[in-house]
Amino acid sequence: MSSIASDPMPDARGHFGPYGGRYVPETLMHPLQELETEYLRAQQDPEFQREFEYYLKDFCGRPTPLYFAERLTRELGGAKVYLKREDLLHTGAHKINNCIGQILLARRMGKSRIIAETGAGQHGVATATVAAMFGLKCVVYMGAVDCERQALNVLRMKMLGAEVVPVKAGQQTLKEAINEAMRDWVTNVRTTHYILGTVYGAHPYPLMVRNFQRVIGDEARRQILEKEGRLPDLLVACVGGGSNAMGLFYPFLQDESVNMVGVEAGGEGIAAGKHAARFQGGSIGVLQGTRSFLLQDEFGQVQLTHSVSAGLDYAAVGPEHAWLRDLKRVEYTYATDDQALKAFQELARLEGIIPALESAHAVAEVMRRAPTLAKDRVIIINLSGRGDKDVAQAANFIKL
Amino acid sequence: MNRIVERFTRLAREGQKGFIVYIGSGDPNLEATRQLALAFDKLGVDVLELGVPFSDPLADGLVNQLAAQRGLESGTTPPKVLEVVSAIRKESQIPIVLYIYFNLIHRCGIERFIRAAAQAGVDGMLVLDLPPEESDSYEALMRQAGLCNIYLVAPTTPDDRIELIVQRGAGFIYYVSREGVTGMQTKVADTIAQMTAKIRAHTKLPIAVGFGISTPEQAKTVAASGEAVVVGSAIVNQIAQHGKAPDLIQRVSEFVKPLVQAVKQQ
């Protein structure tokens, strides 16, 4: 782990080892440099930090609890399972942590208009929320297929005063929404800030979003030391772009005794080719501003993905995850649609908590692993969001 | 000498402006691309930019996105684009630039792709999403292969970046005349002359102005500020409309002819 301890990641150009960087059209290069400068300045500014913490606490409801899932633990019969309750946060997912940070930055930079992409709609709702709170105009791009399967979140965004633009290109999910948001940004870059929702895209986004999300891991570390008097043995989080996982993992990276697992969307299975498990079927590529693992064909065309969960249904993964995988610091695995749906239902029935389908992938992995671990072992799952948005869709698969 | 450099040298000597056409490869099919290239050469087009269809063309407006989609649907892969360049080279020496997204090069292997492109008769590449900051090895390999590495300058590019870009570019500098994606506009940006003057303060490389230029009048206006004018979407739009017509080549030629004349009368 020496390379994590000794080298700040990313380097000055946004590289995490061979990953990351800034691969964008020239029009965006200078705006990204300005964003980086402003972000690095804000990071050193106690006033900015104070404001960020104030809104996280009084507007979003931080800190979120670290909850001991007693019945789930008993049912699995192995390690103790704790849930980091990001689902209790305002708007229902971890996404708002990053949105608070970025909207404060946008205000510092004097931007009057906010745009965002969204998959499951949670990032869109969080962006619409912070834009409403500060009275800024907001446009959210969302794949037309996602608009349909996450209809509740479309209504929430509209209720909050945002314009939601359904994107009909390609497979009409998250990747196409990002393309469209980048086209908007390149066109309106002087007035507009793009609140990218995950640890993806051109530098400084992966760095900045991780740092805004690390509050999850910072809190969890403090909380588990209070409750158990020691560090956890295992952290588990789902990985789409990878922001909730980076947020939980990052503050523990130096703790060698803490193992970490990122869970990708296995969809209908890796062999079937209908999945979004970039570390299973992917290879290194460059998409939407960064170099990372990507599902692509032999010529570099980006491949179709599939997941029951819109938030994980994406062809690429954050560059820092690719680097952590190479370093063998984090293990990456996947859960299939069926496994996630089963976990979704189990957590609802055993704990009275309906998780987001995304987070249910992490729960599924813990259901597999906890029974194999001794009873004095401790696992933390990042319960990154709540499942209200998914109930209608899940009801199509689950017999109620 | 590289065909692009040669062409701009000749244009300068003759006191002429250059006209550059962009089309998407394989739209509606690769044979049409070959025939269009030959027709453009006869019309006096100075450089042909061939778009290589990519699944996620995020710098392109709707017209070029749809062209890329038609290209992919007609089975157009990067190796097939290079085959069509070889076929064009049997009959024409028109300078050819590949307009491409980096992942297609990266996937093949940068060195291997550049070598294959040079062998096929490509003269330059414009990689939409590869800024100089990320292109050390790419640039060196392009130079070795004798290909022009064409960089973009945008209205948002500040002076110090212009300096960096022109030092590292070759062939010509492509000035993106407005913020935004490719596509037709009713009005050309009014900052063009000012920005091209700024670029010229740092380099002797010819400047081609593109993005949003679609009529002979606009082309003529813009030609006053640069060494060349690029028209893309407006021509791609003609291909979209007449793609299935038996006289596609003739119809597109009729559209391109007045554009060439407008620039050459400058």
XYZ file of N, CA and C in Angstrom, chain A residues 178-376:
597
model
N -25.017 11.816 -20.157
C -23.744 12.537 -19.955
C -23.297 13.202 -21.256
N -23.388 12.483 -22.380
C -23.042 13.100 -23.675
C -23.810 14.399 -23.874
N -25.102 14.352 -23.594
C -25.954 15.511 -23.846
C -25.623 16.651 -22.873
N -25.350 16.306 -21.616
C -24.974 17.339 -20.644
C -23.664 17.997 -21.079
N -22.710 17.194 -21.615
C -21.443 17.774 -22.058
C -21.650 18.684 -23.271
N -22.585 18.316 -24.144
C -22.881 19.187 -25.303
C -23.476 20.509 -24.833
N -24.351 20.441 -23.851
C -24.922 21.670 -23.290
C -23.799 22.509 -22.680
N -22.934 21.850 -21.921
C -21.879 22.590 -21.205
C -20.944 23.280 -22.181
N -20.571 22.564 -23.241
C -19.651 23.123 -24.222
C -20.287 24.354 -24.903
N -21.607 24.365 -24.974
C -22.327 25.456 -25.627
C -22.520 26.649 -24.687
N -22.767 26.375 -23.414
C -23.131 27.448 -22.476
C -22.120 27.626 -21.356
N -20.873 27.289 -21.645
C -19.885 27.141 -20.578
C -19.619 28.441 -19.805
N -19.855 29.578 -20.448
C -19.552 30.827 -19.733
C -20.506 31.100 -18.582
N -21.762 30.652 -18.721
C -22.762 30.942 -17.681
C -23.076 29.728 -16.809
N -22.651 28.558 -17.258
C -23.187 27.323 -16.691
C -22.136 26.507 -15.950
N -22.532 25.962 -14.803
C -21.691 24.956 -14.152
C -22.345 23.590 -14.311
N -21.525 22.601 -14.661
C -22.000 21.234 -14.824
C -21.718 20.476 -13.527
N -22.775 20.129 -12.795
C -22.612 19.327 -11.577
C -22.614 17.852 -11.967
N -21.423 17.337 -12.255
C -21.294 15.922 -12.579
C -21.485 15.132 -11.284
N -22.229 14.028 -11.371
C -22.682 13.367 -10.159
C -21.818 12.248 -9.630
N -20.718 11.941 -10.298
C -19.937 10.821 -9.804
C -18.442 11.065 -9.972
N -17.635 10.095 -9.505
C -16.173 10.247 -9.548
C -15.669 9.876 -10.932
N -16.247 10.528 -11.931
C -15.928 10.222 -13.313
C -15.640 11.529 -14.048
N -15.371 11.431 -15.344
C -15.179 12.620 -16.166
C -13.772 13.179 -16.044
N -13.588 14.363 -16.650
C -12.269 14.982 -16.720
C -11.872 15.538 -15.356
N -10.561 15.576 -15.111
C -10.019 16.240 -13.936
C -10.534 17.682 -13.893
N -11.011 18.232 -12.780
C -10.888 17.738 -11.407
C -12.095 16.960 -10.868
N -13.034 16.545 -11.745
C -14.242 15.925 -11.194
C -13.987 14.691 -10.313
N -13.196 13.712 -10.762
C -13.034 12.526 -9.900
C -12.456 12.869 -8.519
N -11.530 13.810 -8.494
C -10.913 14.249 -7.240
C -11.918 15.013 -6.371
N -12.589 15.952 -7.016
C -13.497 16.850 -6.304
C -14.703 16.088 -5.739
N -15.289 15.222 -6.551
C -16.479 14.491 -6.100
C -16.089 13.528 -4.974
N -14.939 12.883 -5.105
C -14.469 12.007 -4.029
C -14.326 12.795 -2.727
N -13.713 13.962 -2.818
C -13.485 14.741 -1.600
C -14.783 15.254 -0.982
N -15.763 15.583 -1.818
C -17.060 15.985 -1.265
C -17.796 14.790 -0.656
N -17.502 13.589 -1.145
C -18.185 12.392 -0.637
C -17.448 11.714 0.515
N -16.214 12.090 0.784
C -15.442 11.363 1.790
C -16.032 11.532 3.188
N -16.939 12.474 3.327
C -17.639 12.663 4.600
C -18.301 11.359 5.046
N -18.712 10.535 4.090
C -19.350 9.248 4.423
C -18.365 8.376 5.206
N -17.174 8.232 4.670
C -16.166 7.385 5.303
C -15.607 8.000 6.583
N -15.441 9.315 6.572
C -14.945 9.991 7.778
C -15.893 9.746 8.949
N -17.182 9.891 8.682
C -18.169 9.646 9.746
C -18.170 8.175 10.162
N -18.185 7.290 9.160
C -18.271 5.857 9.449
C -17.087 5.401 10.304
N -15.930 5.957 10.030
C -14.719 5.593 10.764
C -14.865 5.990 12.239
N -15.315 7.226 12.438
C -15.526 7.725 13.809
C -16.577 6.862 14.517
N -17.674 6.598 13.794
C -18.804 5.893 14.405
C -18.464 4.452 14.780
N -17.721 3.773 13.906
C -17.429 2.365 14.204
C -16.429 2.281 15.358
N -15.525 3.264 15.450
C -14.576 3.275 16.575
C -15.335 3.476 17.879
N -16.379 4.305 17.825
C -17.218 4.523 19.007
C -17.980 3.264 19.396
N -18.561 2.606 18.385
C -19.452 1.478 18.667
C -18.709 0.177 18.957
N -17.639 -0.054 18.203
C -16.948 -1.339 18.308
C -15.564 -1.200 18.916
N -15.123 0.025 19.055
C -13.779 0.236 19.592
C -12.677 -0.238 18.669
N -13.024 -0.493 17.409
C -11.992 -0.904 16.450
C -12.468 -0.648 15.022
N -11.511 -0.793 14.110
C -11.851 -0.572 12.701
C -12.633 -1.763 12.158
N -13.404 -1.552 11.093
C -14.141 -2.659 10.491
C -13.189 -3.587 9.736
N -13.652 -4.802 9.445
C -12.844 -5.735 8.661
C -13.124 -5.600 7.174
N -14.340 -5.158 6.883
C -14.746 -5.137 5.470
C -15.711 -3.984 5.207
N -15.470 -3.281 4.104
C -16.390 -2.248 3.631
C -16.965 -2.732 2.300
N -18.255 -2.555 2.118
C -18.872 -2.985 0.860
C -19.759 -1.872 0.312
N -19.590 -1.571 -0.963
C -20.413 -0.537 -1.601
C -20.647 -0.896 -3.055
N -21.761 -0.449 -3.610
C -22.004 -0.661 -5.033
C -21.187 0.345 -5.838
N -20.881 -0.014 -7.090
C -20.066 0.849 -7.945
C -20.711 1.005 -9.321
N -21.235 2.213 -9.555
C -21.682 2.561 -10.902
C -20.537 3.376 -11.475
N -20.620 4.727 -11.342
C -19.448 5.574 -11.575
C -18.495 5.367 -10.410
N -19.108 5.260 -9.217
C -18.327 4.887 -8.034
C -18.208 5.928 -6.941
N -19.135 6.900 -6.864
C -18.948 7.974 -5.880
C -19.266 7.546 -4.457
N -20.296 6.720 -4.259
C -20.586 6.351 -2.864
C -19.500 5.428 -2.334
N -18.968 4.566 -3.217
C -17.895 3.659 -2.814
C -16.628 4.452 -2.485
N -16.246 5.409 -3.348
C -15.046 6.213 -3.059
C -15.236 6.977 -1.764
N -16.454 7.502 -1.554
C -16.739 8.275 -0.348
C -16.531 7.459 0.912
N -16.968 6.207 0.883
C -16.786 5.336 2.055
C -15.341 4.847 2.163
N -14.769 4.417 1.036
C -13.442 3.768 1.071
C -12.304 4.737 1.402
N -12.364 5.908 0.815
C -11.189 6.788 0.801
C -10.552 7.004 2.178
N -11.347 7.349 3.212
C -10.726 7.602 4.524
C -10.135 6.343 5.172
N -10.382 5.166 4.618
C -9.845 3.924 5.182
C -8.674 3.366 4.371
N -8.303 4.034 3.271
C -7.307 3.427 2.367
C -5.988 3.117 3.062
N -5.597 3.932 4.037
C -4.318 3.705 4.731
C -4.412 2.596 5.784
N -5.639 2.178 6.113
C -5.807 1.169 7.169
C -5.720 -0.227 6.558
N -4.539 -0.811 6.637
C -4.304 -2.049 5.904
C -5.185 -3.203 6.328
N -5.692 -3.150 7.575
C -6.521 -4.265 8.055
C -7.939 -4.203 7.478
N -8.284 -3.097 6.847
C -9.654 -2.948 6.350
C -9.737 -3.396 4.886
N -10.477 -4.463 4.644
C -10.686 -4.916 3.264
C -11.871 -4.177 2.646
N -11.856 -4.061 1.341
C -12.912 -3.314 0.669
C -13.370 -4.057 -0.580
N -14.681 -4.040 -0.782
C -15.227 -4.676 -1.975
C -16.178 -3.712 -2.672
N -15.962 -3.508 -3.953
C -16.869 -2.727 -4.787
C -17.716 -3.692 -5.606
N -19.018 -3.449 -5.662
C -19.925 -4.378 -6.331
C -20.525 -3.721 -7.572
N -20.214 -4.280 -8.714
C -20.749 -3.772 -9.970
C -22.050 -4.492 -10.319
N -22.704 -3.985 -11.364
C -23.978 -4.569 -11.787
C -23.720 -5.747 -12.716
N -24.091 -6.944 -12.258
C -23.907 -8.142 -13.079
C -25.049 -8.367 -14.054
N -26.100 -7.556 -13.948
C -27.222 -7.645 -14.886
C -27.775 -9.049 -14.988
N -27.868 -9.535 -16.221
C -28.394 -10.888 -16.441
C -27.272 -11.923 -16.474
N -26.076 -11.477 -16.099
C -24.947 -12.411 -16.028
C -23.837 -12.000 -16.978
N -22.599 -12.296 -16.604
C -21.442 -11.874 -17.402
C -21.405 -12.649 -18.722
N -21.697 -13.948 -18.642
C -21.646 -14.764 -19.857
C -22.664 -14.278 -20.888
N -23.828 -13.843 -20.401
C -24.886 -13.396 -21.306
C -24.526 -12.077 -21.995
N -23.512 -11.379 -21.454
C -23.108 -10.112 -22.076
C -24.049 -8.964 -21.764
N -25.062 -9.208 -20.933
C -25.988 -8.126 -20.590
C -25.731 -7.696 -19.149
N -24.752 -6.806 -18.969
C -24.349 -6.396 -17.626
C -23.666 -5.044 -17.690
N -23.213 -4.571 -16.525
C -22.430 -3.338 -16.477
C -21.243 -3.554 -15.548
N -20.633 -4.750 -15.628
C -19.486 -5.086 -14.778
C -18.209 -4.819 -15.569
N -17.736 -3.574 -15.490
C -16.608 -3.126 -16.311
C -15.341 -3.884 -16.000
N -15.163 -4.287 -14.730
C -13.938 -5.000 -14.372
C -14.012 -6.481 -14.748
N -15.171 -6.948 -15.143
C -15.298 -8.339 -15.584
C -15.117 -8.422 -17.097
N -15.867 -7.601 -17.828
C -15.831 -7.743 -19.281
C -15.186 -6.567 -19.994
N -14.601 -5.635 -19.248
C -14.116 -4.400 -19.872
C -12.631 -4.389 -20.142
N -12.172 -3.273 -20.725
C -10.756 -3.065 -20.988
C -10.497 -1.570 -20.905
N -9.231 -1.179 -20.950
C -8.916 0.235 -20.756
C -9.330 1.048 -21.979
N -9.999 2.166 -21.722
C -10.433 3.025 -22.810
C -10.578 4.461 -22.343
N -10.968 5.329 -23.279
C -11.152 6.750 -22.973
C -12.564 7.148 -23.346
N -13.331 7.539 -22.362
C -14.714 7.959 -22.628
C -15.084 9.118 -21.716
N -15.756 10.106 -22.297
C -16.328 11.209 -21.532
C -15.326 11.853 -20.584
N -14.137 12.075 -21.111
C -13.171 12.902 -20.395
C -12.088 12.191 -19.624
N -12.179 10.861 -19.488
C -11.193 10.189 -18.651
C -10.799 8.821 -19.201
N -9.647 8.317 -18.699
C -9.160 7.006 -19.111
C -9.428 6.042 -17.972
N -10.147 4.976 -18.280
C -10.489 4.016 -17.236
C -10.949 2.710 -17.865
N -11.553 1.850 -17.058
C -12.105 0.607 -17.592
C -13.443 0.869 -18.261
N -13.636 0.198 -19.385
C -14.747 0.534 -20.257
C -15.237 -0.729 -20.959
N -16.549 -0.834 -21.104
C -17.093 -1.932 -21.907
C -17.117 -1.470 -23.354
N -16.297 -2.092 -24.186
C -16.166 -1.637 -25.574
C -15.908 -2.828 -26.481
N -16.148 -2.618 -27.780
C -15.891 -3.707 -28.712
C -14.439 -3.633 -29.211
N -14.080 -4.509 -30.138
C -12.678 -4.584 -30.575
C -12.202 -3.298 -31.258
N -13.135 -2.472 -31.751
C -12.746 -1.241 -32.440
C -12.820 -0.006 -31.543
N -13.286 -0.185 -30.296
C -13.380 0.971 -29.396
C -14.761 1.610 -29.354
N -15.736 0.979 -29.998
C -17.112 1.484 -29.850
C -17.626 1.027 -28.496
N -18.314 1.940 -27.806
C -18.775 1.632 -26.463
C -19.971 0.695 -26.541
N -19.947 -0.340 -25.686
C -20.972 -1.375 -25.784
C -22.208 -1.072 -24.956
N -23.281 -1.734 -25.319
C -24.524 -1.610 -24.570
C -24.349 -2.256 -23.204
N -25.048 -1.712 -22.225
C -24.977 -2.269 -20.882
C -26.381 -2.638 -20.442
N -26.443 -3.424 -19.387
C -27.746 -3.725 -18.813
C -27.655 -3.871 -17.303
N -28.597 -3.250 -16.617
C -28.786 -3.520 -15.193
C -30.211 -3.148 -14.827
N -30.756 -3.882 -13.864
C -32.077 -3.549 -13.350
C -32.018 -2.186 -12.654
N -30.799 -1.796 -12.251
C -30.644 -0.540 -11.535
C -30.068 0.532 -12.456
N -30.852 1.585 -12.669
C -30.455 2.644 -13.605
C -29.161 3.325 -13.171
N -28.926 3.389 -11.867
C -27.753 4.092 -11.358
C -26.445 3.347 -11.589
N -26.515 2.057 -11.883
C -25.298 1.278 -12.134
C -25.143 0.921 -13.612
N -26.107 1.345 -14.408
C -26.193 0.925 -15.802
C -25.333 1.843 -16.669
N -24.012 1.671 -16.593
C -23.096 2.601 -17.234
C -21.863 1.840 -17.707
N -21.336 2.246 -18.875
C -20.289 1.464 -19.535
C -18.891 1.668 -18.968
N -18.690 2.702 -18.149
C -17.340 2.962 -17.633
C -17.382 3.134 -16.123
N -16.188 3.194 -15.511
C -16.107 3.291 -14.058
C -15.063 4.347 -13.696
N -15.246 4.981 -12.547
C -14.327 6.037 -12.125
C -12.863 5.597 -12.166
N -11.956 6.492 -12.626
C -10.539 6.128 -12.810
C -9.837 5.729 -11.518
N -10.236 6.292 -10.385
C -9.564 5.933 -9.137
C -9.875 4.482 -8.764
N -11.063 4.020 -9.117
C -11.393 2.618 -8.864
C -10.489 1.709 -9.686
N -10.246 2.094 -10.936
C -9.373 1.283 -11.793
C -7.978 1.176 -11.163
N -7.535 2.291 -10.615
C -6.212 2.335 -9.992
C -6.183 1.486 -8.721
N -7.219 1.608 -7.891
C -7.282 0.832 -6.648
C -7.363 -0.666 -6.950
N -7.960 -0.991 -8.061
C -8.028 -2.389 -8.480
C -6.630 -2.878 -8.862
N -5.919 -2.075 -9.672
C -4.560 -2.452 -10.063
C -3.676 -2.651 -8.834
N -3.846 -1.788 -7.836
C -3.037 -1.865 -6.615
C -3.473 -3.018 -5.719
N -4.570 -3.663 -6.099
C -5.193 -4.715 -5.299
C -5.612 -4.208 -3.918
N -5.890 -2.927 -3.821
C -6.336 -2.372 -2.547
C -7.825 -2.626 -2.365
N -8.565 -2.613 -3.462
C -10.000 -2.876 -3.416
C -10.288 -4.050 -4.345
N -11.166 -4.930 -3.884
C -11.569 -6.053 -4.725
C -12.895 -5.677 -5.400
N -13.019 -6.025 -6.670
C -14.275 -5.716 -7.360
C -14.974 -6.991 -7.789
N -16.268 -7.039 -7.511
C -17.053 -8.195 -7.885
C -18.387 -7.676 -8.435
N -19.337 -8.552 -8.614
C -20.617 -8.084 -9.139
C -21.761 -8.862 -8.510
N -22.953 -8.289 -8.574
C -24.177 -8.987 -8.194
C -25.128 -8.895 -9.380
N -25.834 -9.985 -9.637
C -26.762 -9.977 -10.770
C -28.068 -9.280 -10.390
N -28.882 -9.014 -11.398
C -30.212 -8.433 -11.158
C -30.984 -9.259 -10.126
N -30.981 -10.578 -10.320
C -31.751 -11.450 -9.429
C -31.249 -11.369 -7.992
N -29.925 -11.386 -7.849
C -29.356 -11.303 -6.503
C -29.694 -9.965 -5.848
N -29.643 -8.906 -6.622
C -29.950 -7.581 -6.072
C -31.421 -7.483 -5.672
N -32.286 -8.023 -6.497
C -33.720 -7.981 -6.178
C -34.024 -8.789 -4.919
N -33.315 -9.894 -4.765
C -33.513 -10.716 -3.577
C -33.050 -9.945 -2.331
N -31.898 -9.296 -2.440
C -31.373 -8.517 -1.315
C -32.294 -7.342 -0.986
N -32.847 -6.748 -2.008
C -33.789 -5.624 -1.882
C -34.933 -6.040 -0.961
N -35.462 -7.232 -1.257
C -36.604 -7.732 -0.509
C -36.207 -8.172 0.906
N -35.064 -8.829 1.019
C -34.592 -9.297 2.326
C -34.398 -8.136 3.294
N -33.750 -7.080 2.827
C -33.465 -5.956 3.715
C -34.767 -5.287 4.151
N -35.727 -5.207 3.213
C -37.031 -4.626 3.559
C -37.695 -5.445 4.655
N -37.685 -6.757 4.497
C -38.430 -7.613 5.442
C -37.715 -7.807 6.767
N -36.353 -7.877 6.704
C -35.617 -8.144 7.942
C -35.340 -6.889 8.757
N -35.139 -5.775 8.057
C -34.703 -4.581 8.772
C -35.683 -3.416 8.684
N -36.731 -3.575 7.890
C -37.659 -2.452 7.728
C -37.042 -1.307 6.954
N -36.105 -1.639 6.086
C -35.437 -0.612 5.268
C -35.505 -1.046 3.805
N -36.152 -0.231 2.980
C -36.176 -0.531 1.544
C -35.004 0.199 0.901
N -34.000 -0.559 0.438
C -32.816 0.094 -0.129
C -33.034 0.460 -1.598
N -32.246 1.390 -2.102
C -32.222 1.630 -3.544
C -31.737 0.346 -4.214
N -32.194 0.089 -5.432
C -31.726 -1.110 -6.148
C -30.208 -1.103 -6.316
N -29.635 0.106 -6.447
C -28.182 0.216 -6.552
C -27.543 -0.370 -5.287
N -27.965 0.180 -4.130
C -27.388 -0.249 -2.846
C -27.668 -1.727 -2.581
N -28.777 -2.237 -3.120
C -29.120 -3.647 -2.920
C -28.033 -4.558 -3.488
N -27.264 -4.087 -4.470
C -26.145 -4.882 -4.999
C -25.087 -5.096 -3.918
N -24.854 -4.073 -3.100
C -23.885 -4.198 -2.010
C -24.433 -5.149 -0.948
N -25.714 -5.030 -0.662
C -26.349 -5.911 0.325
C -26.227 -7.368 -0.143
N -26.440 -7.590 -1.434
C -26.362 -8.950 -1.986
C -24.981 -9.560 -1.748
N -23.943 -8.766 -1.941
C -22.585 -9.271 -1.742
C -22.352 -9.627 -0.266
N -22.894 -8.819 0.625
C -22.736 -9.085 2.054
C -23.513 -10.341 2.451
N -24.654 -10.550 1.819
C -25.423 -11.768 2.105
C -24.612 -13.021 1.732
N -23.774 -12.862 0.731
C -22.928 -13.972 0.297
C -21.727 -14.157 1.241
N -21.174 -13.033 1.670
C -19.906 -13.071 2.393
C -20.013 -13.209 3.911
N -21.016 -12.535 4.493
C -21.091 -12.479 5.965
C -21.111 -13.879 6.598
N -21.877 -14.831 6.027
C -21.926 -16.156 6.654
C -20.562 -16.851 6.703
N -19.632 -16.462 5.850
C -18.327 -17.120 5.808
C -17.360 -16.503 6.819
N -17.769 -15.424 7.468
C -16.869 -14.725 8.394
C -17.271 -14.993 9.844
N -16.278 -14.948 10.746
C -16.534 -15.208 12.171
C -17.417 -14.118 12.762
N -18.070 -14.460 13.862
C -19.045 -13.543 14.460
C -18.435 -12.276 15.044
N -17.129 -12.296 15.265
C -16.525 -11.068 15.804
C -15.987 -10.152 14.694
